[in-house]
Amino acid sequence: MRSWLFLWAALAAVAIGTRPLLPPHETRLLSVAWEMWQRGNFLVPLSNGVPYPEKPPLLFWMVHAGWAIFGVGDLWARLLPFLCGAATLWVSGRIAANLWPDLPRAGEFVPWVLLGCGIWVLLGGVIMTDGLLVACVSFSVSGLSVAYRGRRSAGFLLSGVALGLGILAKGPVAFVPVLPLALLLAPREGRGAWLAGVGLVVLVASSLALAWALPAARAGGERYANAILWAQTAGRIRDSFAHAHPWWWYLPRLPVLLLPLVFWPRAWRAARACLRNPDPPARALAASVVLVVATFSLVEGKQLHYVLPVVLPVALLLARGLGLLEQERAGESFFLVFPLLVGVAGAALPFAGSWWKALGGSEVRFLEWMHGAPVWPGIVLGAAAAALLCLRSPLDTAAAVRLVGIATVVALLLAHLEARSLLRERYDLTPVAGFLKRAELSGRRVGHYGYYRGQFHFLGRLERPLDVVLPSEEAAWFARYPDGLLVAYEKRKPRSGRFRIEFRHPYRGEAVLLVSRDGRRSPP
């Protein structure tokens, strides 16, 4: 069994055991899956009773498959991203082995390089469509690597099916990290046959996606059809309705994707060795990274996790470079300074709020939240890094790349342990959802003050939509439903009339409020 799998499994166990379902992404996606399940509608995703065009259905179908076997619950859904991450780690090694059969260690190094990408590891355990997209893209690239080694029919078919699943996971954006690489891998001899194979990939992927999209468009109505077939893609390219940023927004943030690898001197030497001795696959991967980043930069809607698929080709290039430096032996003291600093900071954070106030500083909410957090995870990480710093014997490349992956995962594992009380206190909405469920069972009308992100439907297993109550409508809503219960927030309270807070729960930097006009309480 691959040794990295034990590390990944340990992170999964700690993350699931310490972290609640995080709003708004995890709670919203599971609420969509719950509404589809509860209504028996598996074609059109639903959110608060209406079609939800933001995401295709693959993630929801995977959740439903687990629920059909194990019953409705959050454990299977929370395991899914880790299973996708494990699949990505495994198939990345197969890609390297196919592209560089003369560098057998490159395939061994790729999973460890990926584990050294902290953002990918962190987001790889969150219920989001991005991790599933990365897994689908990885298998699509694996198909291209199989075709590159000569098994073209099987390779292109695998690539097309995986790409189609990627479209069903995230939308047409799945084409962006795959097509440039597919075109750039075309050999000089037999280029026409290769391009015909790429056409087959596009045909298979499009057919698979349209097999869902066309029936869903008919079933979901004109607005939903326009959204999934056009508006959701075009809207992010120009005049983005969400997360609009200038074209250069990704450039200063790309190094964050590779933390802490950017602080590892051997990674820079590996990149230099790979680029100084390029072969056709390395050139194609490097050019595809540039093209993918340029394409995402032209899209007006930008978030850092949108470019997660870029991590795979970068990891492949670094693994090849490390394979070229396989016999190099060097110390890793510079890299280990960073886990030491992180450990010291983690041990100091629980006291930082008190120290800051003692120095006359104003309130910093994050420091206040960390008050009372356990100190030992930071001490353990700092002590381990200090002990390794004392080992001055140089490491070969295989040991060094494992050290980087282990250090990154262990740091994130201990971060989960240190932040567990904060996450439970500020991000767990289960008590609020339970209150809403009791109100629903008692027959009370439940509304949400302003835009509703689906935070409560899965957590409370709610069966009726929440009324979305705008500020101008609150008085009329309470007049129509005198015993109604309204979900509001500390910074966005109802403004008209007198209201009584029936339930208050901390949420991020504020609190969720359940308010009623006459103070009537729901049954316990």
Short mmCIF file of C-alpha atoms in Angstrom, two decimals:
data_model
loop_
_atom_site.label_atom_id
_atom_site.label_comp_id
_atom_site.label_asym_id
_atom_site.label_seq_id
_atom_site.Cartn_x
_atom_site.Cartn_y
_atom_site.Cartn_z
CA MET A 1 0.00 0.00 0.00
CA ARG A 2 1.23 3.50 -0.82
CA SER A 3 2.71 5.14 2.28
CA TRP A 4 1.14 8.48 1.44
CA LEU A 5 -2.28 6.88 1.78
CA PHE A 6 -1.82 6.44 5.55
CA LEU A 7 -0.98 10.14 5.87
CA TRP A 8 -4.02 11.13 3.80
CA ALA A 9 -6.27 8.82 5.84
CA ALA A 10 -4.99 10.35 9.10
CA LEU A 11 -5.79 13.84 7.83
CA ALA A 12 -9.26 12.70 6.78
CA ALA A 13 -9.95 11.20 10.22
CA VAL A 14 -8.80 14.32 12.07
CA ALA A 15 -10.58 16.75 9.73
CA ILE A 16 -13.90 14.89 9.91
CA GLY A 17 -13.59 14.50 13.67
CA THR A 18 -12.75 18.13 14.44
CA ARG A 19 -14.49 20.21 11.78
CA PRO A 20 -18.24 20.80 11.40
CA LEU A 21 -19.89 21.18 8.02
CA LEU A 22 -18.66 24.60 6.97
CA PRO A 23 -21.09 27.24 5.75
CA PRO A 24 -21.78 28.43 3.20
CA HIS A 25 -20.21 25.96 0.71
CA GLU A 26 -20.55 22.59 2.43
CA THR A 27 -23.93 23.26 4.00
CA ARG A 28 -25.33 24.67 0.76
CA LEU A 29 -24.19 21.78 -1.43
CA LEU A 30 -25.52 19.19 0.99
CA SER A 31 -28.79 21.10 1.25
CA VAL A 32 -29.12 20.88 -2.53
CA ALA A 33 -28.44 17.14 -2.38
CA TRP A 34 -30.97 16.78 0.45
CA GLU A 35 -33.72 18.61 -1.42
CA MET A 36 -33.17 16.48 -4.52
CA TRP A 37 -33.27 13.35 -2.35
CA GLN A 38 -36.27 14.45 -0.30
CA ARG A 39 -38.30 15.36 -3.41
CA GLY A 40 -37.13 12.40 -5.50
CA ASN A 41 -35.86 14.76 -8.21
CA PHE A 42 -32.44 13.57 -9.39
CA LEU A 43 -32.32 15.45 -12.69
CA VAL A 44 -32.51 19.12 -11.68
CA PRO A 45 -30.62 20.30 -8.57
CA LEU A 46 -32.85 22.24 -6.18
CA SER A 47 -32.10 24.92 -3.61
CA ASN A 48 -34.84 26.22 -1.34
CA GLY A 49 -37.46 24.71 -3.60
CA VAL A 50 -36.29 26.19 -6.92
CA PRO A 51 -33.86 24.92 -9.61
CA TYR A 52 -30.23 25.55 -8.71
CA PRO A 53 -28.15 26.27 -11.83
CA GLU A 54 -24.88 27.12 -10.07
CA LYS A 55 -23.55 23.55 -10.06
CA PRO A 56 -24.06 20.47 -12.27
CA PRO A 57 -25.29 17.30 -10.54
CA LEU A 58 -22.30 14.90 -10.36
CA LEU A 59 -21.38 15.71 -6.76
CA PHE A 60 -25.02 15.42 -5.71
CA TRP A 61 -25.37 12.07 -7.48
CA MET A 62 -22.30 10.76 -5.68
CA VAL A 63 -23.78 11.87 -2.36
CA HIS A 64 -27.08 10.16 -3.27
CA ALA A 65 -25.27 6.93 -4.13
CA GLY A 66 -23.80 6.80 -0.64
CA TRP A 67 -27.12 7.69 0.97
CA ALA A 68 -28.82 4.88 -0.93
CA ILE A 69 -26.36 2.41 0.64
CA PHE A 70 -25.62 3.88 4.07
CA GLY A 71 -28.64 6.11 4.70
CA VAL A 72 -28.83 9.91 4.83
CA GLY A 73 -26.02 11.43 6.87
CA ASP A 74 -22.98 13.62 6.61
CA LEU A 75 -20.20 11.03 7.06
CA TRP A 76 -20.34 9.67 3.50
CA ALA A 77 -20.53 13.19 2.06
CA ARG A 78 -17.51 14.26 4.11
CA LEU A 79 -15.53 11.22 3.01
CA LEU A 80 -16.16 11.96 -0.68
CA PRO A 81 -13.62 14.79 -1.08
CA PHE A 82 -10.93 12.70 0.60
CA LEU A 83 -11.73 9.79 -1.72
CA CYS A 84 -11.41 12.17 -4.68
CA GLY A 85 -8.11 13.42 -3.28
CA ALA A 86 -6.80 9.87 -2.86
CA ALA A 87 -7.79 9.11 -6.46
CA THR A 88 -5.93 12.22 -7.64
CA LEU A 89 -2.81 11.25 -5.68
CA TRP A 90 -2.85 7.74 -7.14
CA VAL A 91 -3.51 8.66 -10.75
CA SER A 92 -0.89 11.44 -10.71
CA GLY A 93 1.77 8.78 -10.26
CA ARG A 94 0.38 6.85 -13.22
CA ILE A 95 0.53 9.99 -15.40
CA ALA A 96 4.20 10.56 -14.57
CA ALA A 97 5.01 6.90 -15.21
CA ASN A 98 3.39 7.11 -18.65
CA LEU A 99 4.99 10.40 -19.64
CA TRP A 100 8.50 9.59 -18.35
CA PRO A 101 9.07 5.82 -18.31
CA ASP A 102 12.83 6.48 -18.15
CA LEU A 103 12.38 8.31 -14.81
CA PRO A 104 10.59 5.73 -12.64
CA ARG A 105 11.05 7.78 -9.46
CA ALA A 106 9.07 10.69 -10.92
CA GLY A 107 5.85 8.70 -10.53
CA GLU A 108 6.77 8.01 -6.92
CA PHE A 109 7.48 11.67 -6.20
CA VAL A 110 4.30 13.24 -7.66
CA PRO A 111 1.89 12.31 -4.80
CA TRP A 112 4.35 13.69 -2.25
CA VAL A 113 4.72 16.93 -4.22
CA LEU A 114 0.94 17.27 -4.26
CA LEU A 115 0.87 16.72 -0.49
CA GLY A 116 3.33 19.59 -0.25
CA CYS A 117 0.76 21.97 -1.80
CA GLY A 118 -1.00 23.16 1.34
CA ILE A 119 -3.99 24.80 -0.33
CA TRP A 120 -4.74 21.68 -2.38
CA VAL A 121 -4.47 19.51 0.74
CA LEU A 122 -6.65 21.88 2.76
CA LEU A 123 -9.38 22.33 0.14
CA GLY A 124 -9.09 18.67 -0.88
CA GLY A 125 -11.00 17.74 2.26
CA VAL A 126 -13.81 20.27 1.87
CA ILE A 127 -17.10 19.38 0.18
CA MET A 128 -16.73 21.49 -2.95
CA THR A 129 -16.95 20.78 -6.66
CA ASP A 130 -13.35 21.93 -7.18
CA GLY A 131 -11.75 18.85 -5.63
CA LEU A 132 -14.01 16.62 -7.73
CA LEU A 133 -13.06 18.63 -10.81
CA VAL A 134 -9.35 18.17 -10.09
CA ALA A 135 -9.89 14.40 -9.80
CA CYS A 136 -11.78 14.28 -13.12
CA VAL A 137 -9.14 16.42 -14.83
CA SER A 138 -6.42 14.15 -13.44
CA PHE A 139 -8.06 11.06 -14.93
CA SER A 140 -8.59 12.89 -18.23
CA VAL A 141 -4.90 13.79 -18.34
CA SER A 142 -4.13 10.18 -17.42
CA GLY A 143 -6.03 9.11 -20.52
CA LEU A 144 -3.96 11.51 -22.60
CA SER A 145 -0.78 10.04 -21.10
CA VAL A 146 -1.97 6.52 -22.02
CA ALA A 147 -2.61 7.73 -25.58
CA TYR A 148 0.84 9.34 -25.63
CA ARG A 149 2.43 5.97 -24.84
CA GLY A 150 0.69 4.43 -27.87
CA ARG A 151 -2.65 3.03 -26.62
CA ARG A 152 -4.59 5.76 -28.32
CA SER A 153 -8.10 4.33 -28.55
CA ALA A 154 -8.25 3.40 -24.86
CA GLY A 155 -6.48 6.58 -23.81
CA PHE A 156 -8.69 9.00 -25.73
CA LEU A 157 -11.83 7.19 -24.59
CA LEU A 158 -10.74 7.36 -20.94
CA SER A 159 -9.84 11.02 -21.35
CA GLY A 160 -13.21 11.84 -22.93
CA VAL A 161 -15.26 10.06 -20.25
CA ALA A 162 -13.28 11.67 -17.43
CA LEU A 163 -13.59 15.09 -19.07
CA GLY A 164 -17.34 14.59 -19.44
CA LEU A 165 -17.56 13.79 -15.74
CA GLY A 166 -15.55 16.94 -15.08
CA ILE A 167 -18.16 18.97 -16.96
CA LEU A 168 -20.86 17.31 -14.86
CA ALA A 169 -18.84 18.25 -11.77
CA LYS A 170 -18.10 21.92 -12.47
CA GLY A 171 -19.31 22.84 -15.94
CA PRO A 172 -17.55 23.62 -19.25
CA VAL A 173 -14.62 25.08 -17.29
CA ALA A 174 -13.33 21.48 -17.22
CA PHE A 175 -12.17 21.96 -20.83
CA VAL A 176 -9.71 24.69 -19.79
CA PRO A 177 -7.02 22.57 -18.07
CA VAL A 178 -7.39 19.59 -20.46
CA LEU A 179 -7.71 20.86 -24.03
CA PRO A 180 -4.51 22.98 -24.17
CA LEU A 181 -2.48 20.04 -22.89
CA ALA A 182 -4.20 17.63 -25.30
CA LEU A 183 -3.30 19.85 -28.25
CA LEU A 184 0.24 20.55 -27.06
CA LEU A 185 1.02 16.84 -26.62
CA ALA A 186 0.44 16.20 -30.35
CA PRO A 187 3.54 14.44 -31.76
CA ARG A 188 5.28 15.69 -34.88
CA GLU A 189 4.59 12.47 -36.70
CA GLY A 190 0.96 11.48 -36.93
CA ARG A 191 -0.29 14.87 -35.78
CA GLY A 192 -3.49 14.51 -37.78
CA ALA A 193 -4.39 11.22 -36.13
CA TRP A 194 -3.66 12.72 -32.71
CA LEU A 195 -5.88 15.74 -33.38
CA ALA A 196 -8.64 13.39 -34.51
CA GLY A 197 -8.27 11.63 -31.16
CA VAL A 198 -8.57 14.97 -29.36
CA GLY A 199 -11.75 15.55 -31.35
CA LEU A 200 -13.01 12.21 -30.05
CA VAL A 201 -12.25 13.37 -26.49
CA VAL A 202 -14.31 16.51 -27.03
CA LEU A 203 -17.15 14.54 -28.67
CA VAL A 204 -17.35 11.96 -25.87
CA ALA A 205 -17.15 14.61 -23.15
CA SER A 206 -19.76 16.85 -24.77
CA SER A 207 -22.11 13.94 -25.41
CA LEU A 208 -21.87 12.82 -21.80
CA ALA A 209 -22.55 16.32 -20.51
CA LEU A 210 -25.43 16.98 -22.92
CA ALA A 211 -27.03 13.66 -22.00
CA TRP A 212 -27.83 15.35 -18.69
CA ALA A 213 -28.02 19.02 -19.70
CA LEU A 214 -30.68 18.75 -22.43
CA PRO A 215 -33.26 16.76 -20.39
CA ALA A 216 -32.51 18.93 -17.35
CA ALA A 217 -33.05 22.09 -19.40
CA ARG A 218 -36.46 20.85 -20.50
CA ALA A 219 -37.44 19.80 -16.98
CA GLY A 220 -36.12 22.92 -15.22
CA GLY A 221 -37.85 25.55 -17.33
CA GLU A 222 -36.67 28.36 -19.58
CA ARG A 223 -34.75 30.32 -16.96
CA TYR A 224 -32.89 27.22 -15.75
CA ALA A 225 -32.17 26.14 -19.32
CA ASN A 226 -30.69 29.54 -20.17
CA ALA A 227 -28.59 29.45 -17.00
CA ILE A 228 -27.00 26.02 -17.48
CA LEU A 229 -26.58 26.26 -21.26
CA TRP A 230 -25.30 29.82 -21.46
CA ALA A 231 -25.55 32.34 -18.63
CA GLN A 232 -23.50 30.50 -16.00
CA THR A 233 -20.50 30.31 -18.34
CA ALA A 234 -20.86 33.62 -20.18
CA GLY A 235 -21.70 35.48 -16.97
CA ARG A 236 -18.31 34.63 -15.48
CA ILE A 237 -16.40 35.60 -18.59
CA ARG A 238 -17.74 39.13 -18.81
CA ASP A 239 -19.74 41.31 -16.42
CA SER A 240 -19.38 38.64 -13.74
CA PHE A 241 -22.24 38.48 -11.29
CA ALA A 242 -19.90 37.22 -8.53
CA HIS A 243 -16.22 37.48 -7.55
CA ALA A 244 -15.31 40.00 -10.26
CA HIS A 245 -11.61 40.94 -10.20
CA PRO A 246 -9.12 42.55 -12.63
CA TRP A 247 -7.18 40.39 -15.09
CA TRP A 248 -3.96 40.42 -13.02
CA TRP A 249 -5.66 39.22 -9.81
CA TYR A 250 -4.25 35.67 -9.99
CA LEU A 251 -0.62 36.63 -10.61
CA PRO A 252 0.38 37.68 -7.06
CA ARG A 253 -1.71 34.84 -5.59
CA LEU A 254 -0.42 31.90 -7.61
CA PRO A 255 2.50 31.25 -5.20
CA VAL A 256 -0.08 30.68 -2.46
CA LEU A 257 -1.20 27.55 -4.33
CA LEU A 258 2.28 26.11 -3.90
CA LEU A 259 2.86 26.93 -0.24
CA PRO A 260 5.07 25.75 1.38
CA LEU A 261 6.83 24.37 -1.73
CA VAL A 262 7.84 27.89 -2.75
CA PHE A 263 10.07 27.97 0.34
CA TRP A 264 11.78 24.68 -0.51
CA PRO A 265 15.12 25.36 -2.26
CA ARG A 266 15.22 21.88 -3.82
CA ALA A 267 11.89 22.57 -5.56
CA TRP A 268 13.45 25.56 -7.31
CA ARG A 269 16.44 23.47 -8.34
CA ALA A 270 14.07 20.79 -9.64
CA ALA A 271 12.11 23.35 -11.66
CA ARG A 272 15.34 24.69 -13.13
CA ALA A 273 16.57 21.18 -14.00
CA CYS A 274 13.25 20.32 -15.66
CA LEU A 275 13.13 23.49 -17.75
CA ARG A 276 16.80 23.26 -18.74
CA ASN A 277 16.35 19.68 -19.98
CA PRO A 278 12.83 19.72 -21.43
CA ASP A 279 11.27 16.89 -23.35
CA PRO A 280 7.98 17.12 -25.30
CA PRO A 281 5.70 16.25 -22.33
CA ALA A 282 7.50 18.78 -20.10
CA ARG A 283 7.18 21.50 -22.74
CA ALA A 284 3.50 20.70 -23.17
CA LEU A 285 2.85 20.80 -19.43
CA ALA A 286 4.72 24.08 -18.95
CA ALA A 287 2.94 25.73 -21.88
CA SER A 288 -0.44 24.44 -20.66
CA VAL A 289 0.12 26.03 -17.26
CA VAL A 290 0.71 29.41 -18.91
CA LEU A 291 -2.33 29.03 -21.18
CA VAL A 292 -4.63 27.90 -18.36
CA VAL A 293 -3.63 30.79 -16.09
CA ALA A 294 -4.03 33.24 -18.98
CA THR A 295 -7.49 31.83 -19.75
CA PHE A 296 -8.64 32.05 -16.15
CA SER A 297 -7.25 35.59 -15.96
CA LEU A 298 -9.48 36.64 -18.86
CA VAL A 299 -12.54 35.36 -17.00
CA GLU A 300 -13.90 38.18 -14.86
CA GLY A 301 -15.14 35.95 -12.03
CA LYS A 302 -12.08 34.84 -10.04
CA GLN A 303 -11.46 32.82 -6.88
CA LEU A 304 -8.21 31.15 -5.86
CA HIS A 305 -9.77 27.69 -5.79
CA TYR A 306 -10.86 28.09 -9.43
CA VAL A 307 -7.25 27.52 -10.53
CA LEU A 308 -6.67 24.41 -8.40
CA PRO A 309 -6.33 22.25 -11.57
CA VAL A 310 -3.07 24.11 -12.28
CA VAL A 311 -1.49 22.33 -9.30
CA LEU A 312 -1.43 18.98 -11.15
CA PRO A 313 0.81 19.96 -14.12
CA VAL A 314 3.07 21.97 -11.81
CA ALA A 315 3.44 18.93 -9.53
CA LEU A 316 4.22 16.74 -12.55
CA LEU A 317 6.93 19.14 -13.71
CA LEU A 318 8.47 19.34 -10.24
CA ALA A 319 8.38 15.53 -9.93
CA ARG A 320 10.24 15.20 -13.21
CA GLY A 321 12.82 17.72 -12.02
CA LEU A 322 13.22 15.86 -8.74
CA GLY A 323 13.65 12.67 -10.73
CA LEU A 324 16.53 14.32 -12.60
CA LEU A 325 18.04 15.28 -9.23
CA GLU A 326 17.44 11.87 -7.69
CA GLN A 327 21.03 11.41 -6.56
CA GLU A 328 21.37 14.89 -5.06
CA ARG A 329 21.92 15.01 -1.31
CA ALA A 330 21.38 18.24 0.60
CA GLY A 331 20.15 19.55 3.93
CA GLU A 332 16.61 20.83 4.36
CA SER A 333 17.26 23.29 7.20
CA PHE A 334 15.85 26.29 5.35
CA PHE A 335 12.54 24.55 4.70
CA LEU A 336 12.23 23.32 8.29
CA VAL A 337 12.45 26.86 9.63
CA PHE A 338 8.87 27.40 8.45
CA PRO A 339 7.23 24.53 10.37
CA LEU A 340 9.17 25.79 13.39
CA LEU A 341 7.77 29.31 12.97
CA VAL A 342 4.25 27.93 12.38
CA GLY A 343 4.53 25.82 15.53
CA VAL A 344 5.70 28.77 17.62
CA ALA A 345 2.87 30.92 16.23
CA GLY A 346 0.32 28.16 16.91
CA ALA A 347 1.48 27.83 20.52
CA ALA A 348 1.32 31.61 21.01
CA LEU A 349 -2.06 32.28 19.37
CA PRO A 350 -4.22 31.31 22.39
CA PHE A 351 -2.48 34.05 24.38
CA ALA A 352 -2.09 36.61 21.59
CA GLY A 353 -5.39 38.36 22.30
CA SER A 354 -4.47 39.03 25.93
CA TRP A 355 -0.97 40.17 24.98
CA TRP A 356 -2.31 42.47 22.29
CA LYS A 357 -4.74 44.11 24.72
CA ALA A 358 -2.00 44.46 27.33
CA LEU A 359 0.02 46.40 24.76
CA GLY A 360 -2.92 48.73 24.23
CA GLY A 361 -4.11 47.28 20.93
CA SER A 362 -7.73 47.39 19.87
CA GLU A 363 -9.83 44.23 19.60
CA VAL A 364 -8.83 41.80 16.85
CA ARG A 365 -11.66 39.32 16.40
CA PHE A 366 -9.52 36.41 15.25
CA LEU A 367 -7.22 36.71 18.27
CA GLU A 368 -10.23 36.83 20.56
CA TRP A 369 -11.62 33.67 18.98
CA MET A 370 -8.35 31.81 19.54
CA HIS A 371 -8.40 32.52 23.27
CA GLY A 372 -8.60 29.21 25.08
CA ALA A 373 -7.51 27.11 22.08
CA PRO A 374 -5.16 24.20 22.94
CA VAL A 375 -1.47 25.04 23.00
CA TRP A 376 -0.06 21.56 22.53
CA PRO A 377 -0.50 21.21 18.72
CA GLY A 378 1.78 24.18 18.12
CA ILE A 379 4.30 22.92 20.68
CA VAL A 380 4.36 19.48 19.05
CA LEU A 381 4.91 20.91 15.57
CA GLY A 382 7.58 23.34 16.74
CA ALA A 383 9.40 20.66 18.73
CA ALA A 384 9.35 18.25 15.79
CA ALA A 385 10.73 20.90 13.42
CA ALA A 386 13.41 21.87 15.96
CA ALA A 387 14.44 18.22 16.37
CA LEU A 388 14.72 17.76 12.61
CA LEU A 389 16.79 20.93 12.35
CA CYS A 390 19.30 19.32 14.68
CA LEU A 391 19.76 16.46 12.21
CA ARG A 392 22.35 17.96 9.93
CA SER A 393 22.92 14.89 7.75
CA PRO A 394 21.91 15.62 4.14
CA LEU A 395 18.87 13.86 2.70
CA ASP A 396 18.53 12.28 -0.70
CA THR A 397 15.70 13.45 -2.96
CA ALA A 398 13.29 10.66 -2.08
CA ALA A 399 13.60 11.29 1.66
CA ALA A 400 13.41 15.07 1.19
CA VAL A 401 10.21 15.06 -0.87
CA ARG A 402 8.58 12.75 1.68
CA LEU A 403 9.65 15.10 4.46
CA VAL A 404 8.02 18.04 2.68
CA GLY A 405 4.73 16.17 2.20
CA ILE A 406 4.71 14.88 5.77
CA ALA A 407 5.54 18.29 7.24
CA THR A 408 2.74 19.98 5.27
CA VAL A 409 0.07 17.43 6.16
CA VAL A 410 1.12 17.26 9.82
CA ALA A 411 1.01 21.06 10.07
CA LEU A 412 -2.53 21.09 8.68
CA LEU A 413 -3.52 18.16 10.89
CA LEU A 414 -2.34 19.99 14.01
CA ALA A 415 -4.01 23.19 12.78
CA HIS A 416 -7.32 21.32 12.73
CA LEU A 417 -6.75 20.16 16.30
CA GLU A 418 -5.88 23.65 17.47
CA ALA A 419 -8.83 25.32 15.75
CA ARG A 420 -11.48 22.70 16.55
CA SER A 421 -13.12 24.67 19.38
CA LEU A 422 -13.21 27.82 17.24
CA LEU A 423 -14.74 25.94 14.31
CA ARG A 424 -17.35 24.22 16.47
CA GLU A 425 -18.30 27.43 18.22
CA ARG A 426 -18.41 29.78 15.24
CA TYR A 427 -19.27 27.59 12.25
CA ASP A 428 -21.49 24.76 13.50
CA LEU A 429 -25.07 25.72 12.62
CA THR A 430 -26.60 22.43 13.77
CA PRO A 431 -28.28 24.00 16.88
CA VAL A 432 -29.92 26.67 14.72
CA ALA A 433 -31.08 24.10 12.17
CA GLY A 434 -32.52 21.94 14.96
CA PHE A 435 -34.52 24.89 16.28
CA LEU A 436 -35.85 25.55 12.79
CA LYS A 437 -36.84 21.91 12.39
CA ARG A 438 -38.86 22.03 15.61
CA ALA A 439 -40.53 25.22 14.40
CA GLU A 440 -41.37 23.54 11.08
CA LEU A 441 -42.84 20.50 12.84
CA SER A 442 -45.00 22.77 15.01
CA GLY A 443 -46.47 24.36 11.89
CA ARG A 444 -44.78 27.75 12.14
CA ARG A 445 -43.86 29.64 9.01
CA VAL A 446 -40.10 30.12 8.70
CA GLY A 447 -38.48 32.91 6.72
CA HIS A 448 -34.95 34.11 6.03
CA TYR A 449 -34.07 37.79 6.17
CA GLY A 450 -32.36 38.48 2.86
CA TYR A 451 -30.55 36.09 0.51
CA TYR A 452 -30.55 32.48 1.73
CA ARG A 453 -27.48 30.34 1.07
CA GLY A 454 -29.00 26.99 2.03
CA GLN A 455 -27.20 26.79 5.38
CA PHE A 456 -29.97 25.00 7.27
CA HIS A 457 -31.92 22.59 5.06
CA PHE A 458 -29.59 19.61 5.31
CA LEU A 459 -28.50 20.21 8.91
CA GLY A 460 -32.13 20.39 10.05
CA ARG A 461 -33.54 18.02 7.41
CA LEU A 462 -36.05 20.76 6.60
CA GLU A 463 -38.78 19.78 4.18
CA ARG A 464 -40.28 23.15 3.28
CA PRO A 465 -38.60 26.12 1.61
CA LEU A 466 -37.78 29.18 3.69
CA ASP A 467 -39.48 32.40 2.65
CA VAL A 468 -36.90 34.93 1.49
CA VAL A 469 -37.97 38.14 3.22
CA LEU A 470 -36.51 41.39 1.93
CA PRO A 471 -36.12 44.38 4.28
CA SER A 472 -39.04 46.11 2.60
CA GLU A 473 -41.25 43.05 3.12
CA GLU A 474 -40.62 42.16 6.76
CA ALA A 475 -43.59 44.05 8.22
CA ALA A 476 -45.98 42.55 5.68
CA TRP A 477 -44.53 39.06 6.25
CA PHE A 478 -45.07 39.23 10.01
CA ALA A 479 -48.54 40.65 9.46
CA ARG A 480 -49.35 37.66 7.28
CA TYR A 481 -47.70 35.13 9.61
CA PRO A 482 -48.00 36.53 13.16
CA ASP A 483 -46.40 33.44 14.70
CA GLY A 484 -43.67 33.22 12.03
CA LEU A 485 -40.00 32.71 12.82
CA LEU A 486 -37.46 34.78 10.92
CA VAL A 487 -33.77 33.92 10.51
CA ALA A 488 -31.76 37.11 10.75
CA TYR A 489 -28.22 38.12 11.63
CA GLU A 490 -26.72 40.42 14.20
CA LYS A 491 -25.54 42.87 11.55
CA ARG A 492 -28.79 42.59 9.53
CA LYS A 493 -31.63 42.73 12.01
CA PRO A 494 -35.26 43.50 11.12
CA ARG A 495 -35.80 47.25 11.33
CA SER A 496 -39.54 47.71 11.68
CA GLY A 497 -41.64 46.95 14.75
CA ARG A 498 -40.59 45.17 17.93
CA PHE A 499 -39.18 41.69 17.77
CA ARG A 500 -38.09 39.17 20.28
CA ILE A 501 -34.97 37.05 19.88
CA GLU A 502 -35.96 33.44 20.54
CA PHE A 503 -32.58 31.93 19.80
CA ARG A 504 -29.09 33.34 19.33
CA HIS A 505 -26.06 31.40 18.13
CA PRO A 506 -22.50 32.61 17.31
CA TYR A 507 -21.74 32.53 13.60
CA ARG A 508 -18.41 33.61 12.12
CA GLY A 509 -17.91 37.22 13.23
CA GLU A 510 -21.47 37.81 14.36
CA ALA A 511 -24.49 35.73 15.38
CA VAL A 512 -27.54 34.06 13.86
CA LEU A 513 -30.78 35.35 15.38
CA LEU A 514 -34.15 33.60 15.27
CA VAL A 515 -36.72 36.32 15.88
CA SER A 516 -40.47 36.44 16.22
CA ARG A 517 -42.88 39.32 16.48
CA ASP A 518 -44.78 38.16 19.54
CA GLY A 519 -42.12 36.05 21.22
CA ARG A 520 -44.00 32.79 20.78
CA ARG A 521 -41.61 29.90 21.29
CA SER A 522 -41.53 26.69 19.36
CA PRO A 523 -41.98 23.44 21.29
CA PRO A 524 -38.73 21.99 22.74
#
